[in-house]
Coordinates of C-alpha atoms and ligand atoms in Angstrom, one line a residue:
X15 CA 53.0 25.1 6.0
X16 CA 54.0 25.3 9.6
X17 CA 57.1 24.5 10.4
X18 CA 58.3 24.4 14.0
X19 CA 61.9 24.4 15.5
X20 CA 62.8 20.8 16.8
X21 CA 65.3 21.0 19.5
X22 CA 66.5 17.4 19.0
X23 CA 67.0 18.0 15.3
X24 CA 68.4 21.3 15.9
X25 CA 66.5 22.6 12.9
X26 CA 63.0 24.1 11.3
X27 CA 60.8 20.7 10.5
X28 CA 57.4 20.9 8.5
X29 CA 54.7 20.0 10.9
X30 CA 53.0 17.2 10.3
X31 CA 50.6 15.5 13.9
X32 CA 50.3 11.8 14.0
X33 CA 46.3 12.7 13.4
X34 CA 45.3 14.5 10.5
X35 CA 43.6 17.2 12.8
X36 CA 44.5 16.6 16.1
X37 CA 47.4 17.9 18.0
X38 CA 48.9 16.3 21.1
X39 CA 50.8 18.2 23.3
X40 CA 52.5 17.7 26.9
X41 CA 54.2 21.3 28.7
X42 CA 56.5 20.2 32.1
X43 CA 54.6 22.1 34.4
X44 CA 55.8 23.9 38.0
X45 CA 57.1 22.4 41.2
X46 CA 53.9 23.8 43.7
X47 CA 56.2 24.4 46.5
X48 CA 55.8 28.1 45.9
X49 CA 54.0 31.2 43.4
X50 CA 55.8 31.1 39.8
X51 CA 57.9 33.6 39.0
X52 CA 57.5 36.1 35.7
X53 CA 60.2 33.7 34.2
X54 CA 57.8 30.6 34.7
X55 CA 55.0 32.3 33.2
X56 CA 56.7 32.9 29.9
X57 CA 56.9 29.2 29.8
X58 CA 53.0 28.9 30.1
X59 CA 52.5 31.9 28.2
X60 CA 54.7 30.8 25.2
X61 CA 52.9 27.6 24.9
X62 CA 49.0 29.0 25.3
X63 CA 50.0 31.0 22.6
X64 CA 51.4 27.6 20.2
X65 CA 48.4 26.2 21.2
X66 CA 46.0 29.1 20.8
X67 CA 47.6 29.1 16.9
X68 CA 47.0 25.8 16.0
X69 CA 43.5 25.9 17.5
X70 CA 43.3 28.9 15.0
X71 CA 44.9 26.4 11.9
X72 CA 42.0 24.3 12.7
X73 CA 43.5 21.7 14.9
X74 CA 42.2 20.0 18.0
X75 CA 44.3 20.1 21.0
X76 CA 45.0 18.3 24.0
X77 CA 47.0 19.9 26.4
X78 CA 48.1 17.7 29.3
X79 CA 50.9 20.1 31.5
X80 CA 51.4 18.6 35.3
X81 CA 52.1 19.8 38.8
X82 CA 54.9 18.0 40.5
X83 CA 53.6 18.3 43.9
X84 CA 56.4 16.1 45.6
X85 CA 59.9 16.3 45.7
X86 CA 62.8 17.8 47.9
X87 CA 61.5 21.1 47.9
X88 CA 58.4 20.4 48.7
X89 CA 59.1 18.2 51.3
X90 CA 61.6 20.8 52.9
X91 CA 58.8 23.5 52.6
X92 CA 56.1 22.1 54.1
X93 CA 58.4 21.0 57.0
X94 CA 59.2 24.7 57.1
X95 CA 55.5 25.7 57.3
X96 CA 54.4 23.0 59.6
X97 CA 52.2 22.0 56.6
X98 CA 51.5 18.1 55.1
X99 CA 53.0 18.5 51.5
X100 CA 49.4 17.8 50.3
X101 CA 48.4 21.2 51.9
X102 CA 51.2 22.8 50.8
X103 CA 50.7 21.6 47.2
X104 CA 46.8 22.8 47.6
X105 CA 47.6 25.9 48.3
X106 CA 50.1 26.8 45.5
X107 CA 47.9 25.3 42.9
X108 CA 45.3 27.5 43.9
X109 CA 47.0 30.5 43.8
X110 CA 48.7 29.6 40.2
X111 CA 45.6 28.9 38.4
X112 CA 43.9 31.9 39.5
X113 CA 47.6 33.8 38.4
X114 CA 47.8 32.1 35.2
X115 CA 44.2 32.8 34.3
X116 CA 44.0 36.2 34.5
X117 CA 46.8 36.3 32.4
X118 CA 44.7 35.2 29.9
X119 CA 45.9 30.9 29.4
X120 CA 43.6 28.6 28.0
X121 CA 42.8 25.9 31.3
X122 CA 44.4 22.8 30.1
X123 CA 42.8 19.7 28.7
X124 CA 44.0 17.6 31.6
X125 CA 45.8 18.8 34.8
X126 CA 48.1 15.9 36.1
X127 CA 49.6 15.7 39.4
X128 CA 52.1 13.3 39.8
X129 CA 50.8 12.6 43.2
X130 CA 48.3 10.5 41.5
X131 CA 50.2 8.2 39.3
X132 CA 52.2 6.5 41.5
X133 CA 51.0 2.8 40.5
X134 CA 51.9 3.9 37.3
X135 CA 54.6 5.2 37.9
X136 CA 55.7 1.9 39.7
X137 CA 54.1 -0.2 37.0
X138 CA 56.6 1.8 34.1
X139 CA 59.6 1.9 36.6
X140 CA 58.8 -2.5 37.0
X141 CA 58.8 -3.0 33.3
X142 CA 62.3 -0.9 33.2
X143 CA 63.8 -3.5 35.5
X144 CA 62.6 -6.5 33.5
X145 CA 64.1 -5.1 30.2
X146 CA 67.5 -4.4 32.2
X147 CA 67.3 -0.8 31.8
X148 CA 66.8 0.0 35.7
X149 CA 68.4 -1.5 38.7
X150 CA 67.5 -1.8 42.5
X151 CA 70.1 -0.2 44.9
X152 CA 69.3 0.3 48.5
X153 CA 66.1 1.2 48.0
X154 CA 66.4 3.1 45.1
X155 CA 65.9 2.4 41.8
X156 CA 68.2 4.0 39.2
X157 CA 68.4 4.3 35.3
X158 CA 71.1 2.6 33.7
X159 CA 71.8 5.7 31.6
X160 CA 74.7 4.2 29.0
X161 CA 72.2 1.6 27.6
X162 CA 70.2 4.0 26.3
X163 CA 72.1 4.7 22.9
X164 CA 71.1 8.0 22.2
X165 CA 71.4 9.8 25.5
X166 CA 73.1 13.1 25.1
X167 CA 71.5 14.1 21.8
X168 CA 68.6 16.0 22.8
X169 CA 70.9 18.6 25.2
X170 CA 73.5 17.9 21.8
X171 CA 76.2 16.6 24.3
X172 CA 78.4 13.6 24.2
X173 CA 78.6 11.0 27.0
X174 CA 82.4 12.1 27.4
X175 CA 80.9 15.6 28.1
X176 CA 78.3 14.2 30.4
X177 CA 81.0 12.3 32.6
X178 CA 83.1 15.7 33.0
X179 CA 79.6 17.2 33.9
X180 CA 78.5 14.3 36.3
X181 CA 81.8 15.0 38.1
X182 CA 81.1 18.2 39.0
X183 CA 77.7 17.8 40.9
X184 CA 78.8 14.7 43.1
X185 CA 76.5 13.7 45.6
X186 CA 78.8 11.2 47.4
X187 CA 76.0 9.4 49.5
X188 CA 74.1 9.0 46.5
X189 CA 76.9 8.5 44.4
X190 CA 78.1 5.5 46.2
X191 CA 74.0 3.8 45.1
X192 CA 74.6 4.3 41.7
X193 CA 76.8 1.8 39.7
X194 CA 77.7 4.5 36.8
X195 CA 77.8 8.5 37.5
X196 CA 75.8 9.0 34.7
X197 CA 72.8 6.6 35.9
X198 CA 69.3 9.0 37.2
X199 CA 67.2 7.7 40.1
X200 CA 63.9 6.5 39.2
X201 CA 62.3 5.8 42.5
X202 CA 64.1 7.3 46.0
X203 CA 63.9 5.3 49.0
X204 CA 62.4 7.0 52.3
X205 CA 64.3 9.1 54.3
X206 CA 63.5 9.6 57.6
X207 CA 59.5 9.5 58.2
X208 CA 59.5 11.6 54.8
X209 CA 55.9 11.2 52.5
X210 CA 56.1 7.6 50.9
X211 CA 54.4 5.4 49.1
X212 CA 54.5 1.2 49.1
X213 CA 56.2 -0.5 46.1
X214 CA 58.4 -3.4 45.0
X215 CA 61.2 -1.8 45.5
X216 CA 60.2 -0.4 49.2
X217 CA 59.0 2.4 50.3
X218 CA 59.6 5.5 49.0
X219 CA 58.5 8.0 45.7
X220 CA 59.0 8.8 42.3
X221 CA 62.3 10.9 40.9
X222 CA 61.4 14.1 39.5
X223 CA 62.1 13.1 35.7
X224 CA 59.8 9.7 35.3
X225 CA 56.4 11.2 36.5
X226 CA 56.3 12.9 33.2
X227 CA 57.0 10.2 30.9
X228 CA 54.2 8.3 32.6
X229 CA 51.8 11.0 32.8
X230 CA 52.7 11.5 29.1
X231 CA 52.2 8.2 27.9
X232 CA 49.1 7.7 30.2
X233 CA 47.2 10.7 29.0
X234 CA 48.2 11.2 25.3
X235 CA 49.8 7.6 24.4
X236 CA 53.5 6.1 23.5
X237 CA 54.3 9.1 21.0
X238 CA 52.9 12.4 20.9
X239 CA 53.5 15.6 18.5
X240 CA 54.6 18.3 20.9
X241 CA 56.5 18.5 24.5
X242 CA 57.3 21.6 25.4
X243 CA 59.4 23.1 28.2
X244 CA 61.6 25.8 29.5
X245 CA 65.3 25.3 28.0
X246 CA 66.6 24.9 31.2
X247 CA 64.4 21.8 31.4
X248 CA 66.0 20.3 28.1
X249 CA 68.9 18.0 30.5
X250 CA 68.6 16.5 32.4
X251 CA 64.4 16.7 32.5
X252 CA 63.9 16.2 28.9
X253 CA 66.9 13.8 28.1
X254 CA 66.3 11.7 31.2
X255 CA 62.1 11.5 30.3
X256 CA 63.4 10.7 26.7
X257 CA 65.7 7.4 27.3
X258 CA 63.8 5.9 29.8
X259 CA 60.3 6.4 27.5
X260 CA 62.1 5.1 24.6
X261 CA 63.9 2.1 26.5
X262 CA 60.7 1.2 27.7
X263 CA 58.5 1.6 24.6
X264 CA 61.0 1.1 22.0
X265 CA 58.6 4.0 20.0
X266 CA 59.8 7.8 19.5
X267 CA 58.4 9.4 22.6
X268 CA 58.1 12.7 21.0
X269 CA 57.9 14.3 17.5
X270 CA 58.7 18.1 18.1
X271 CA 61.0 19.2 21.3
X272 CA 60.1 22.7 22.3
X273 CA 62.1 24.9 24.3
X274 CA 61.7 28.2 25.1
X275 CA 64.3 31.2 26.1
X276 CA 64.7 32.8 29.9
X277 CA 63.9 35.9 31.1
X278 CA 66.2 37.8 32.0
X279 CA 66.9 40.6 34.4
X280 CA 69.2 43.4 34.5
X281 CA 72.7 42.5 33.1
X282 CA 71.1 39.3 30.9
X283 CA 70.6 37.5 34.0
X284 CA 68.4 34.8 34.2
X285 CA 65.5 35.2 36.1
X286 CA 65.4 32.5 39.1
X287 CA 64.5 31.9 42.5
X288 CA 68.1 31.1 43.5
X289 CA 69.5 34.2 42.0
X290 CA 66.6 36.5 43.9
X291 CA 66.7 38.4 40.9
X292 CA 62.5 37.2 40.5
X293 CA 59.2 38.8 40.4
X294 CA 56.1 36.6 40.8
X295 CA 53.5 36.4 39.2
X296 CA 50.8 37.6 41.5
X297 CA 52.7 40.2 42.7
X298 CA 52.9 41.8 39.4
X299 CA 49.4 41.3 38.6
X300 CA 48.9 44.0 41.6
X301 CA 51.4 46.7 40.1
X302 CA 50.2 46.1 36.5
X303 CA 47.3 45.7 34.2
X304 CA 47.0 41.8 32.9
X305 CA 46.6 42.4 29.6
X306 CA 49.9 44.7 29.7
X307 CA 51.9 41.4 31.4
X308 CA 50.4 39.3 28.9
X309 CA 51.7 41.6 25.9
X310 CA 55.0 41.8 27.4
X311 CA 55.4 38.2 28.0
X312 CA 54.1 37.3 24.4
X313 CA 55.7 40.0 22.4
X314 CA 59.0 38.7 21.7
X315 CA 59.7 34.9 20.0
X316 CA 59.9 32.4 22.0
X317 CA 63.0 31.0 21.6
X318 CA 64.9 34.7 22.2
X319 CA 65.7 36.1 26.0
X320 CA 63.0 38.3 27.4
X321 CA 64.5 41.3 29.3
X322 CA 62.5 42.0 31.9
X323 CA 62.2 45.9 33.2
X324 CA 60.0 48.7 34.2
X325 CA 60.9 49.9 30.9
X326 CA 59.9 46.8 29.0
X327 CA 57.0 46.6 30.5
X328 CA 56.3 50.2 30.2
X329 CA 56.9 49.5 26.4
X330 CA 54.7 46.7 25.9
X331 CA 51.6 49.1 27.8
X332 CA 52.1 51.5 25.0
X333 CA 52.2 48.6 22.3
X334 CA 49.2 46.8 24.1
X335 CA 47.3 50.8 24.1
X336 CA 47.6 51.0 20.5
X337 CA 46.0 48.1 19.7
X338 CA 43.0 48.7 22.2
X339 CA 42.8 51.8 21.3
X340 CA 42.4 51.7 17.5
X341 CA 40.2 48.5 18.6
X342 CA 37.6 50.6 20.4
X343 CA 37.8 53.1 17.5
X344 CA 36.9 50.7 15.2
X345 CA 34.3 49.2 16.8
X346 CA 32.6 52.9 18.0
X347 CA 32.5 53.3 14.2
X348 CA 31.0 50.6 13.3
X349 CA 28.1 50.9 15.7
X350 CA 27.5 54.3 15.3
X351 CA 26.8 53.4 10.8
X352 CA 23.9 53.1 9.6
X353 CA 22.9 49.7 8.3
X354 CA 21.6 50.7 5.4
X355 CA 24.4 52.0 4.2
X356 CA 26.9 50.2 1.9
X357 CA 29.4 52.3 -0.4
X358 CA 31.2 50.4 -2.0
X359 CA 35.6 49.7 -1.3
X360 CA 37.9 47.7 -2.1
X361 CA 39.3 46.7 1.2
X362 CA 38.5 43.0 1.0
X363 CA 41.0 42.5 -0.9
X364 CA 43.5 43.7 1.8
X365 CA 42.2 41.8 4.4
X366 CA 42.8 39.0 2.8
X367 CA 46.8 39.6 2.0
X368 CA 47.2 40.8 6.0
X369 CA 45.6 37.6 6.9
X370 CA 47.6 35.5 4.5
X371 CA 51.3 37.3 6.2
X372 CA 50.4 36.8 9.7
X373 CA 49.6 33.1 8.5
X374 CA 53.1 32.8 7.1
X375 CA 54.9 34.9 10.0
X376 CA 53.5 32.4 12.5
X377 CA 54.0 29.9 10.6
X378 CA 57.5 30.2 10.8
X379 CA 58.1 29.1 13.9
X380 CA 55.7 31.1 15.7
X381 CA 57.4 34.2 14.6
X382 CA 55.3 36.5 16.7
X383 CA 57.7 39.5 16.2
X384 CA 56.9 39.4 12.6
X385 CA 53.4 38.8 13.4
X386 CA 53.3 41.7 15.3
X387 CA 54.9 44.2 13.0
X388 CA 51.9 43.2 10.5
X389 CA 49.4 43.8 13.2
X390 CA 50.7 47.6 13.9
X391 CA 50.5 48.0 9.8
X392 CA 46.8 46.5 9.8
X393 CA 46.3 49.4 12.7
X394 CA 48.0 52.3 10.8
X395 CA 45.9 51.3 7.6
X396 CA 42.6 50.7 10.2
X397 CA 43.5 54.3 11.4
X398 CA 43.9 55.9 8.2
X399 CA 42.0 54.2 5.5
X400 CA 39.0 52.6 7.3
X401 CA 37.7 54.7 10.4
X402 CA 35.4 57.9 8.7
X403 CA 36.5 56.1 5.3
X404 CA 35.2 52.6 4.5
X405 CA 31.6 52.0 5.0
X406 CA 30.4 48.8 4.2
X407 CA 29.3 47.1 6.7
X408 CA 30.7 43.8 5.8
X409 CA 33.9 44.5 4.7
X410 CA 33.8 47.0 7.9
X411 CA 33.2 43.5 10.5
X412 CA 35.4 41.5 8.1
X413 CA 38.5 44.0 9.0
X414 CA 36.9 43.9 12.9
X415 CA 36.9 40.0 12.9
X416 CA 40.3 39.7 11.8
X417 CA 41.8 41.9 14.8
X418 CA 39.6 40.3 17.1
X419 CA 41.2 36.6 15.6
X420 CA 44.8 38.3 16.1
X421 CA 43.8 38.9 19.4
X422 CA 42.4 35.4 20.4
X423 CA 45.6 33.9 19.3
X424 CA 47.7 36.2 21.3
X425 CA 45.7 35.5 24.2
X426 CA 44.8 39.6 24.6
X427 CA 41.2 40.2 25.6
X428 CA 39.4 42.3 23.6
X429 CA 39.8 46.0 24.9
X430 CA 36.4 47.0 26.5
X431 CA 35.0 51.1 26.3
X432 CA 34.1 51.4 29.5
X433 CA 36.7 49.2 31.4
X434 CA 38.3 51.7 33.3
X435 CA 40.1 51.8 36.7
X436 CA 39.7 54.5 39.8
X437 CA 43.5 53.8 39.8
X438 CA 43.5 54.9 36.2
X439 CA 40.7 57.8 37.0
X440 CA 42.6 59.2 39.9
X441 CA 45.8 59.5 37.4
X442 CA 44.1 61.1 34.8
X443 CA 43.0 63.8 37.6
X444 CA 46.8 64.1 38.9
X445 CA 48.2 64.8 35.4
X446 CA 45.3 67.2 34.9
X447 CA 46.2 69.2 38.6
X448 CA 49.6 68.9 37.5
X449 CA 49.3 70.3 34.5
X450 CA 46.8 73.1 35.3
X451 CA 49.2 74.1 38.1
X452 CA 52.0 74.5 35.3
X453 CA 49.7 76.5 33.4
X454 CA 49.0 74.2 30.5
X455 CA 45.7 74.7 29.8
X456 CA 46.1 72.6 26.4
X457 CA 46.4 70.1 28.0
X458 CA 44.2 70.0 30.9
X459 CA 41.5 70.7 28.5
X460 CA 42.8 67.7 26.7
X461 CA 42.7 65.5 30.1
X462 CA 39.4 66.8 31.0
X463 CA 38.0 65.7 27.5
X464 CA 39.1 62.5 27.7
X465 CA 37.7 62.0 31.0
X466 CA 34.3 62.8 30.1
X467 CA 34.8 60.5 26.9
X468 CA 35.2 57.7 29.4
X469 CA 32.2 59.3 31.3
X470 CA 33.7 60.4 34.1
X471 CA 32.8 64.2 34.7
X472 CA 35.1 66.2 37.1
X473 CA 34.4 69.3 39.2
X474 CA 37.2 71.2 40.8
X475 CA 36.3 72.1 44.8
X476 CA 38.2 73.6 47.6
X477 CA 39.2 70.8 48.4
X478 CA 41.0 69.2 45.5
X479 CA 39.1 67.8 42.3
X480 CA 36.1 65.2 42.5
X481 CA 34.6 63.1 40.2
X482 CA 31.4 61.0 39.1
X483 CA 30.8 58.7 36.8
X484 CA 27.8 58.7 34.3
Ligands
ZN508 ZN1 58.5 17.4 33.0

């Protein structure tokens, strides 16, 4: 059974939707004031991947993730750009679901943008006033944080904790509005001849934390199985969207409270714009291979750091190679039997017992580190007890299915023969000069062999070595 680690209960829980076989699921998605960084797409990564599994398990999935497309930032950076915040926001979004998808995510089931819930958001913010959970101050409206009883329990911290917290980020102007420290803004009156929209309360826009609750509730209903988020998100995001959906509805808002780790840089830093210390997205996509990023970024369990280096990501090439490689072995054996023939094996049975402990490894809490060190023992036994060995054809696309399932839920593509670079071409020539100039015609000959496997053929000329391709 699949049990998943609930943040709010602080333990393992057997997973059990609201519908038999359907799975709803909101992920807090970016601020589009600029490109995500690698630490973002771990967050978007993680959850493909919870998603991709229980596709797998047989469950339907809604995914609803957003795209806060107005808040300070924003507003400060399209002023910077000389951009409306709508442009701005246009922009971003394009460039992150072009990113994201050739890192191999699922698109989502819905796409909100909290730009267009605002009589929504007005409507929920309203019904918080009537119940006495919100007030009106100057144009703002703000969350009357003690009501709620439970507040605090999700980030596991008591309101005496919180008030030595709220002290320390005072915002005196805003301060002064707000009839308790602890209290969040739900609606923020215009500044200035900043974006606003028309309410009850005057003009002005949504707070950061209540566009989720209402896109929540509006696109998957009052409770839902799954919400997932960075851990960073967990308070005051999470805690905030938490009490005011549950003052309002008086229903759990959410069953399971995901969180996932950081990465981190070198030292165990956390990888964030305002430490510097970030790489984004689409700048790695240029230095490396997407299916690399995607290994590295899905490799370790999601509720465990990342470290992010050349190194690491150097490792993670060599761990995605291995399985591509032994992949395209497989599959050049299979094609190259003939039909007819079907010795008989007994690898069936083995098949069966891999399949059953990846089940129970992700199971576990998504334990893709486990799930991964029975994926490099299904390739060792692939390697060494089924290529040239095992010939029946069925039991031969039975072992080929199941790597190609392992693959879908890891979001890896499947590892085409001919997919090769002239990036990766002109390498394999450099390492072949360099080695012929040191005199090691091992393994030049070695280079030059694997070349023409790929069907490139090389001739060496005056000036310097050329190449076709078949
Ligand atoms: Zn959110």
């Amino acid at each position: 059974m699949l049990k998943i680690y609930n943040t709010l209960s602080r333990k393992k829980e057997n997973f059990t939707p609201i519908s038999k076989n359907q799975v709803t699921m909101y992920v807090c998605g970016p601020t589009v004031y600029n490109d995500i960084h690698i630490g973002n797409a771990r967050s978007v990564v993680a959850f493909d991947t919870v998603r991709r599994y229980l596709m797998y398990r047989g469950y339907q999935v809604k995914y609803v993730s957003n795209f806060t497309d107005v808040d300070d930032r924003m507003i400060d950076r399209a002023a910077e750009e000389n951009v409306t915040v709508f442009q701005l926001a246009d922009r971003v979004i394009k460039g992150y679901e072009h990113d994201v998808s050739q890192i191999n995510v699922l698109p989502v089931t819905v796409r909100t943008r909290a730009t267009q819930f605002i009589p929504q958001i007005i409507d929920f913010i309203s019904r918080l006033i009537e119940k006495g959970y919100a007030y009106k101050s100057e144009g703002d409206v703000y969350f009357r944080t003690r009501k709620f009883q439970t507040y605090g329990e999700l980030s596991d911290q008591s309101i005496a904790d919180l008030v030595v917290g709220a002290s320390e980020h005072v915002n005196l102007e805003e301060q002064s509005r707000k009839v308790d420290p602890l209290d969040f803004a739900l609606w923020k009156g215009q500044k200035g001849d900043e974006i606003a929209w028309d309410s009850p309360f005057g003009k002005g826009r949504p707070g950061w934390h209540i566009e989720c609750s209402v896109m929540s509730i509006s696109e998957l209903g009052e409770t839902i199985d799954i919400h997932g988020g960075g851990e960073d998100l967990k308070f005051p995001h999470h805690e905030n969207e938490r009490a005011q959906s549950e003052s309002l509805t008086e229903e759990p808002f959410v069953h399971y409270w995901m969180h996932n780790a950081f990465v981190t840089t070198a030292g165990d830093e956390k990888m964030s714009k305002s430490a510097g210390n970030f790489i984004t997205l689409h700048e790695a996509l240029k230095t490396y291979d997407a299916n690399f990023l995607r290994f590295f970024l899905v490799q370790t369990n999601y509720r465990k750091p990342l470290q992010y280096s050349k190194d690491s990501i150097a490792q993670a090439k060599r761990n995605y190679d291995r399985i591509a490689e032994t992949s395209r072995n497989l599959k050049a054996y299979i094609d190259g039997i003939e039909p007819t023939k079907t010795d008989k094996s007994n690898g069936s049975s083995l098949v069966e017992d891999f399949k059953k402990r990846f089940v129970e490894a992700m199971d576990d809490d998504f334990n893709i580190q486990n799930a991964l060190t029975i994926v490099f023992e299904y390739l060792r036994w692939i390697n060494k007890e089924v290529i040239n060995q095992l010939s029946s054809l069925d039991e031969l696309n039975n072992i080929q299915n199941l790597l190609i399932d392992w693959l879908g839920i890891l979001g890896l593509s499947e590892p085409k023969t001919e997919e090769i670079t002239d990036q990766e071409i002109l390498d394999l020539i450099n390492q072949r000069d360099a080695a012929r100039e040191s005199k090691d015609f091992k393994l030049s000959d070695e280079l030059r062999d694997r070349l023409l496997n790929l069907g490139i053929s090389i001739e060496d000329t005056n000036n310097g070595t050329k190449y076709t391709k078949k």
